[in-house]
């Protein structure tokens, strides 16, 4: 290809042009500059450009692959670290299950020794919680600690809404089941909640799942709630959502009915055996007719189902009264 340029202004001109269309300068072979580029040169330059573009894409692919690889490695490391420290990615980014958020009123763990005397850990005004532990609650002298949970507590917001700071009651011994129930009183700041829910105590079990305890006393004026338990662990005051309450209540009711029916026959047999023993061995009444009349009267006044319900409810006063 032949390219010609005006020597006056540098404008490109054609071989048949006699004058430059830009400046009007006369065109001849002596006053033009020429550049000659062959087809092979054009093809070579084109191939070079294609090769350069391919190399650029290749380098970009390598860089992108390296970046993705680094992200994957960091993600795997972060996953194991979060699991090790008992956290979850969903907690950090704010999706899915939430964590129990609260102000820590117990600044330092509160410790005491439980032995042959009653003890109380914590003060309502200062710590937001008070735990009463009667004497001989443990088999041996035991150090007991009251604090807030060390790890973040995951909660399912579809199940309940926290209303107080959670607390943990732990001991240095291995005894899990206490000899006597302990009494726990929690304070709360507000009752802004879904009115369709039910006020309950949430208890974290050994499988890191939540169980629910019905409170013994609820004082709205003093903003206090009290419950009793025979286990150490983590507890908190919650508003149990309606759907979760129905599931929990249905499950507890079914278990209670099954337990009562299972104990009813045994309770009746035990009652009859005690009455016969009293009549025959203590009062020397051996006549069968007299025995049957007394047994019928006792069975009417003291039905076996009532005894079984009192046993299931652990209501010793009601059981003795029956």
Tab-separated table of C-alpha atoms in Angstrom:
chain	number	residue	atom	x	y	z
A	1	UNK	CA	0.000	0.000	0.000
A	2	UNK	CA	1.278	3.523	-0.924
A	3	UNK	CA	0.497	6.449	1.325
A	4	UNK	CA	1.335	10.038	0.211
A	5	UNK	CA	1.340	13.148	2.402
A	6	UNK	CA	1.472	16.872	1.647
A	7	UNK	CA	4.875	18.311	2.585
A	8	UNK	CA	3.239	21.630	3.453
A	9	UNK	CA	0.600	20.521	6.011
A	10	UNK	CA	1.042	16.742	6.314
A	11	UNK	CA	-2.453	15.928	5.074
A	12	UNK	CA	-2.867	12.560	3.351
A	13	UNK	CA	-3.323	12.915	-0.410
A	14	UNK	CA	-4.064	10.507	-3.265
A	15	UNK	CA	-1.630	9.838	-6.115
A	16	UNK	CA	-4.019	11.416	-8.664
A	17	UNK	CA	-4.467	14.628	-6.604
A	18	UNK	CA	-2.836	17.747	-8.065
A	19	UNK	CA	-3.510	19.997	-5.072
A	20	UNK	CA	-3.795	19.397	-1.307
A	21	UNK	CA	-7.454	19.730	-0.274
A	22	UNK	CA	-6.422	21.239	3.053
A	23	UNK	CA	-3.794	23.884	2.246
A	24	UNK	CA	-3.980	24.081	-1.592
A	25	UNK	CA	-0.311	23.217	-2.043
A	26	UNK	CA	0.535	21.804	-5.476
A	27	UNK	CA	1.161	18.066	-5.394
A	28	UNK	CA	3.893	16.302	-7.287
A	29	UNK	CA	6.246	13.433	-6.602
A	30	UNK	CA	8.942	15.742	-5.283
A	31	UNK	CA	6.964	17.589	-2.615
A	32	UNK	CA	5.246	14.559	-1.009
A	33	UNK	CA	6.431	12.173	1.637
A	34	UNK	CA	5.585	8.518	1.119
A	35	UNK	CA	5.089	5.485	3.322
A	36	UNK	CA	4.873	2.027	1.818
A	37	UNK	CA	3.398	-0.822	3.912
A	38	UNK	CA	3.162	-4.316	2.482
A	39	UNK	CA	0.271	-6.749	3.057
A	40	UNK	CA	2.644	-9.118	4.804
A	41	UNK	CA	3.590	-6.359	7.287
A	42	UNK	CA	-0.061	-5.710	8.016
A	43	UNK	CA	-0.691	-9.415	8.567
A	44	UNK	CA	2.342	-9.688	10.859
A	45	UNK	CA	1.226	-6.721	12.975
A	46	UNK	CA	-2.276	-8.161	13.185
A	47	UNK	CA	-0.943	-11.509	14.421
A	48	UNK	CA	1.232	-9.738	16.985
A	49	UNK	CA	-1.779	-7.840	18.307
A	50	UNK	CA	-3.800	-11.071	18.556
A	51	UNK	CA	-0.925	-12.780	20.419
A	52	UNK	CA	-0.650	-9.832	22.820
A	53	UNK	CA	-4.397	-9.972	23.517
A	54	UNK	CA	-4.243	-13.745	24.126
A	55	UNK	CA	-1.324	-13.342	26.542
A	56	UNK	CA	-3.196	-10.582	28.364
A	57	UNK	CA	-6.265	-12.807	28.734
A	58	UNK	CA	-4.093	-15.676	29.944
A	59	UNK	CA	-2.417	-13.489	32.575
A	60	UNK	CA	-5.812	-12.145	33.659
A	61	UNK	CA	-7.108	-15.723	34.014
A	62	UNK	CA	-4.100	-16.724	36.129
A	63	UNK	CA	-4.546	-13.682	38.384
A	64	UNK	CA	-8.297	-14.304	38.748
A	65	UNK	CA	-7.668	-17.972	39.591
A	66	UNK	CA	-5.101	-17.026	42.221
A	67	UNK	CA	-7.497	-14.530	43.822
A	68	UNK	CA	-10.335	-17.106	43.927
A	69	UNK	CA	-7.961	-19.696	45.397
A	70	UNK	CA	-6.873	-17.313	48.161
A	71	UNK	CA	-10.508	-16.492	48.974
A	72	UNK	CA	-11.374	-20.216	49.253
A	73	UNK	CA	-8.373	-20.882	51.515
A	74	UNK	CA	-9.255	-17.956	53.815
A	75	UNK	CA	-12.915	-19.034	53.882
A	76	UNK	CA	-11.974	-22.574	54.956
A	77	UNK	CA	-9.631	-21.255	57.677
A	78	UNK	CA	-12.298	-18.819	58.914
A	79	UNK	CA	-14.913	-21.606	58.992
A	80	UNK	CA	-12.776	-23.837	61.230
A	81	UNK	CA	-11.814	-20.921	63.501
A	82	UNK	CA	-15.448	-19.884	63.940
A	83	UNK	CA	-16.471	-23.451	64.760
A	84	UNK	CA	-13.586	-23.780	67.207
A	85	UNK	CA	-14.653	-20.658	69.104
A	86	UNK	CA	-18.328	-21.614	69.055
A	87	UNK	CA	-19.441	-18.881	66.640
A	88	UNK	CA	-21.304	-19.016	63.362
A	89	UNK	CA	-21.041	-17.057	60.138
A	90	UNK	CA	-24.763	-16.313	60.295
A	91	UNK	CA	-24.267	-14.590	63.647
A	92	UNK	CA	-21.503	-12.380	62.268
A	93	UNK	CA	-23.346	-11.219	59.158
A	94	UNK	CA	-26.701	-10.922	60.922
A	95	UNK	CA	-28.795	-13.533	59.085
A	96	UNK	CA	-30.584	-16.683	60.252
A	97	UNK	CA	-30.462	-17.464	63.935
A	98	UNK	CA	-29.557	-14.518	66.138
A	99	UNK	CA	-27.558	-14.341	69.347
A	100	UNK	CA	-28.871	-13.432	72.806
A	101	UNK	CA	-27.953	-9.766	73.193
A	102	UNK	CA	-27.895	-8.240	76.685
A	103	UNK	CA	-26.090	-5.916	79.085
A	104	UNK	CA	-23.784	-7.743	81.483
A	105	UNK	CA	-24.768	-6.837	85.032
A	106	UNK	CA	-22.516	-9.450	86.651
A	107	UNK	CA	-19.093	-7.893	86.155
A	108	UNK	CA	-17.147	-10.751	87.772
A	109	UNK	CA	-18.179	-14.368	88.448
A	110	UNK	CA	-19.718	-14.729	91.924
A	111	UNK	CA	-18.532	-17.783	93.871
A	112	UNK	CA	-19.514	-19.410	97.176
A	113	UNK	CA	-19.147	-22.751	98.936
A	114	UNK	CA	-22.272	-24.867	99.352
A	115	UNK	CA	-22.148	-27.262	102.296
A	116	UNK	CA	-24.251	-27.608	105.446
A	117	UNK	CA	-25.595	-24.043	105.424
A	118	UNK	CA	-27.924	-22.164	103.094
A	119	UNK	CA	-26.209	-19.700	100.735
A	120	UNK	CA	-27.326	-16.993	98.318
A	121	UNK	CA	-25.366	-15.907	95.249
A	122	UNK	CA	-25.930	-12.489	93.683
A	123	UNK	CA	-28.057	-9.470	94.536
A	124	UNK	CA	-31.066	-8.402	92.522
A	125	UNK	CA	-30.236	-4.678	92.564
A	126	UNK	CA	-26.560	-5.039	91.678
A	127	UNK	CA	-26.449	-8.245	89.603
A	128	UNK	CA	-29.986	-8.648	88.308
A	129	UNK	CA	-30.187	-12.167	89.758
A	130	UNK	CA	-30.328	-13.971	93.077
A	131	UNK	CA	-29.781	-17.726	93.514
A	132	UNK	CA	-30.806	-19.405	96.776
A	133	UNK	CA	-29.094	-22.759	97.439
A	134	UNK	CA	-30.300	-24.664	100.529
A	135	UNK	CA	-27.967	-26.695	102.723
A	136	UNK	CA	-26.978	-30.215	101.617
A	137	UNK	CA	-27.919	-29.480	98.023
A	138	UNK	CA	-24.733	-31.298	97.004
A	139	UNK	CA	-23.374	-34.597	98.274
A	140	UNK	CA	-20.098	-32.923	99.254
A	141	UNK	CA	-18.799	-29.424	99.922
A	142	UNK	CA	-18.881	-27.742	96.505
A	143	UNK	CA	-17.798	-24.434	94.986
A	144	UNK	CA	-20.672	-22.832	93.073
A	145	UNK	CA	-20.268	-20.022	90.520
A	146	UNK	CA	-22.839	-17.547	89.205
A	147	UNK	CA	-22.018	-15.603	86.008
A	148	UNK	CA	-23.190	-14.757	82.533
A	149	UNK	CA	-22.550	-17.405	79.854
A	150	UNK	CA	-18.975	-17.461	78.524
A	151	UNK	CA	-19.993	-18.159	74.922
A	152	UNK	CA	-22.554	-16.428	72.750
A	153	UNK	CA	-25.967	-18.050	72.962
A	154	UNK	CA	-27.645	-18.785	69.651
A	155	UNK	CA	-31.400	-18.316	69.628
A	156	UNK	CA	-34.122	-19.007	67.109
A	157	UNK	CA	-36.214	-15.848	66.988
A	158	UNK	CA	-39.193	-17.825	65.751
A	159	UNK	CA	-39.245	-19.689	69.094
A	160	UNK	CA	-38.807	-16.982	71.725
A	161	UNK	CA	-37.829	-13.397	72.479
A	162	UNK	CA	-35.298	-12.771	75.312
A	163	UNK	CA	-36.541	-10.524	78.136
A	164	UNK	CA	-33.608	-10.681	80.599
A	165	UNK	CA	-29.869	-11.238	80.726
A	166	UNK	CA	-29.072	-14.986	80.711
A	167	UNK	CA	-27.230	-16.468	83.690
A	168	UNK	CA	-25.113	-19.568	84.202
A	169	UNK	CA	-24.885	-21.540	87.462
A	170	UNK	CA	-21.958	-23.962	87.562
A	171	UNK	CA	-20.013	-25.986	90.120
A	172	UNK	CA	-16.566	-27.541	90.398
A	173	UNK	CA	-17.998	-30.986	91.118
A	174	UNK	CA	-19.392	-33.568	88.722
A	175	UNK	CA	-22.811	-33.800	90.375
A	176	UNK	CA	-25.432	-32.849	87.784
A	177	UNK	CA	-28.659	-33.620	89.616
A	178	UNK	CA	-29.077	-31.663	92.854
A	179	UNK	CA	-30.374	-33.170	96.094
A	180	UNK	CA	-32.691	-30.201	96.615
A	181	UNK	CA	-34.196	-27.639	94.242
A	182	UNK	CA	-32.542	-24.218	94.107
A	183	UNK	CA	-34.551	-21.001	93.755
A	184	UNK	CA	-33.561	-18.462	91.089
A	185	UNK	CA	-34.959	-14.930	90.879
A	186	UNK	CA	-34.305	-12.822	87.753
A	187	UNK	CA	-34.994	-9.141	87.158
A	188	UNK	CA	-36.113	-7.726	83.819
A	189	UNK	CA	-36.242	-4.193	82.459
A	190	UNK	CA	-39.165	-4.280	80.060
A	191	UNK	CA	-42.085	-6.360	78.891
A	192	UNK	CA	-42.281	-4.972	75.351
A	193	UNK	CA	-43.252	-8.188	73.624
A	194	UNK	CA	-45.670	-9.997	71.382
A	195	UNK	CA	-48.848	-10.221	73.475
A	196	UNK	CA	-49.688	-13.621	71.979
A	197	UNK	CA	-46.591	-15.163	73.591
A	198	UNK	CA	-46.239	-16.761	77.029
A	199	UNK	CA	-43.708	-15.858	79.730
A	200	UNK	CA	-41.368	-18.774	80.400
A	201	UNK	CA	-37.860	-19.647	81.524
A	202	UNK	CA	-35.564	-20.968	78.784
A	203	UNK	CA	-33.040	-23.595	79.944
A	204	UNK	CA	-30.098	-24.696	77.807
A	205	UNK	CA	-29.794	-28.484	77.854
A	206	UNK	CA	-26.757	-30.725	77.312
A	207	UNK	CA	-27.408	-30.867	73.554
A	208	UNK	CA	-27.295	-27.045	73.307
A	209	UNK	CA	-31.038	-26.969	72.690
A	210	UNK	CA	-33.571	-24.935	74.641
A	211	UNK	CA	-36.042	-26.460	77.101
A	212	UNK	CA	-38.745	-24.392	78.827
A	213	UNK	CA	-39.729	-24.123	82.497
A	214	UNK	CA	-42.910	-22.573	83.825
A	215	UNK	CA	-42.015	-19.896	86.430
A	216	UNK	CA	-43.262	-20.211	90.020
A	217	UNK	CA	-43.770	-16.502	90.786
A	218	UNK	CA	-44.155	-13.520	88.465
A	219	UNK	CA	-44.060	-10.050	90.064
A	220	UNK	CA	-44.923	-7.431	87.442
A	221	UNK	CA	-44.661	-4.527	89.881
A	222	UNK	CA	-41.130	-5.371	91.037
A	223	UNK	CA	-40.196	-6.768	87.589
A	224	UNK	CA	-39.052	-10.069	89.056
A	225	UNK	CA	-39.598	-13.668	88.016
A	226	UNK	CA	-38.779	-16.701	90.171
A	227	UNK	CA	-38.407	-20.371	89.286
A	228	UNK	CA	-36.987	-23.521	90.877
A	229	UNK	CA	-34.738	-26.131	89.289
A	230	UNK	CA	-32.803	-29.236	90.296
A	231	UNK	CA	-30.104	-28.748	87.687
A	232	UNK	CA	-27.211	-26.367	87.228
A	233	UNK	CA	-26.892	-24.694	83.847
A	234	UNK	CA	-27.823	-21.647	81.758
A	235	UNK	CA	-31.201	-19.943	82.136
A	236	UNK	CA	-33.010	-16.830	80.942
A	237	UNK	CA	-36.422	-15.162	81.031
A	238	UNK	CA	-38.158	-15.279	77.623
A	239	UNK	CA	-41.377	-14.598	75.795
A	240	UNK	CA	-42.203	-17.978	74.256
A	241	UNK	CA	-43.887	-17.502	70.874
A	242	UNK	CA	-47.422	-18.836	70.510
A	243	UNK	CA	-46.563	-21.602	68.004
A	244	UNK	CA	-43.625	-22.831	70.081
A	245	UNK	CA	-45.724	-22.728	73.260
A	246	UNK	CA	-48.418	-24.876	71.649
A	247	UNK	CA	-45.803	-27.446	70.600
A	248	UNK	CA	-44.224	-27.413	74.060
A	249	UNK	CA	-47.533	-27.583	75.916
A	250	UNK	CA	-48.854	-30.386	73.701
A	251	UNK	CA	-45.678	-32.390	74.226
A	252	UNK	CA	-45.659	-31.885	78.004
A	253	UNK	CA	-49.366	-32.664	78.272
A	254	UNK	CA	-48.993	-35.889	76.286
A	255	UNK	CA	-46.038	-36.989	78.420
A	256	UNK	CA	-47.918	-36.143	81.616
A	257	UNK	CA	-51.010	-38.089	80.547
A	258	UNK	CA	-48.901	-41.122	79.656
A	259	UNK	CA	-47.030	-40.944	82.988
A	260	UNK	CA	-50.233	-40.598	84.984
A	261	UNK	CA	-51.813	-43.592	83.235
A	262	UNK	CA	-48.640	-45.616	83.832
A	263	UNK	CA	-48.573	-44.776	87.553
A	264	UNK	CA	-52.292	-45.048	88.191
A	265	UNK	CA	-52.432	-48.834	88.636
A	266	UNK	CA	-49.244	-48.892	90.688
A	267	UNK	CA	-50.493	-46.081	92.928
A	268	UNK	CA	-53.800	-47.916	93.436
A	269	UNK	CA	-52.102	-51.193	94.333
A	270	UNK	CA	-49.783	-49.439	96.783
A	271	UNK	CA	-52.725	-47.638	98.392
A	272	UNK	CA	-54.667	-50.891	98.851
A	273	UNK	CA	-51.604	-52.658	100.306
A	274	UNK	CA	-51.031	-49.877	102.851
A	275	UNK	CA	-54.707	-49.866	103.922
A	276	UNK	CA	-54.788	-53.673	104.313
A	277	UNK	CA	-51.596	-53.590	106.346
A	278	UNK	CA	-53.031	-50.967	108.695
A	279	UNK	CA	-56.360	-52.780	109.094
A	280	UNK	CA	-54.943	-56.276	109.567
A	281	UNK	CA	-51.662	-55.696	111.385
A	282	UNK	CA	-52.351	-52.488	113.312
A	283	UNK	CA	-56.107	-52.667	113.972
A	284	UNK	CA	-56.477	-56.478	113.840
A	285	UNK	CA	-59.496	-56.336	111.497
A	286	UNK	CA	-59.484	-59.696	109.701
A	287	UNK	CA	-63.083	-59.955	108.525
A	288	UNK	CA	-63.169	-59.846	104.707
A	289	UNK	CA	-66.483	-57.989	104.547
A	290	UNK	CA	-65.220	-55.280	106.874
A	291	UNK	CA	-61.945	-55.040	104.952
A	292	UNK	CA	-63.771	-54.622	101.615
A	293	UNK	CA	-66.060	-51.911	102.998
A	294	UNK	CA	-63.135	-49.903	104.342
A	295	UNK	CA	-61.167	-50.359	101.086
A	296	UNK	CA	-64.133	-49.192	98.991
A	297	UNK	CA	-64.516	-46.087	101.160
A	298	UNK	CA	-60.790	-45.271	100.898
A	299	UNK	CA	-60.791	-45.830	97.118
A	300	UNK	CA	-63.710	-43.416	96.812
A	301	UNK	CA	-62.018	-40.723	98.907
A	302	UNK	CA	-58.518	-41.382	97.543
A	303	UNK	CA	-58.714	-42.341	93.833
A	304	UNK	CA	-55.576	-43.784	92.296
A	305	UNK	CA	-55.583	-41.237	89.446
A	306	UNK	CA	-55.425	-38.359	91.927
A	307	UNK	CA	-52.454	-39.987	93.633
A	308	UNK	CA	-50.699	-40.468	90.288
A	309	UNK	CA	-51.224	-36.808	89.297
A	310	UNK	CA	-49.805	-35.631	92.630
A	311	UNK	CA	-46.762	-37.873	92.100
A	312	UNK	CA	-46.187	-36.564	88.547
A	313	UNK	CA	-46.583	-32.949	89.689
A	314	UNK	CA	-44.198	-33.625	92.603
A	315	UNK	CA	-46.816	-32.056	94.878
A	316	UNK	CA	-45.953	-33.621	98.228
A	317	UNK	CA	-48.539	-31.567	100.149
A	318	UNK	CA	-51.340	-32.649	97.833
A	319	UNK	CA	-50.141	-36.279	97.983
A	320	UNK	CA	-50.082	-36.299	101.798
A	321	UNK	CA	-53.469	-34.585	101.950
A	322	UNK	CA	-54.987	-37.213	99.633
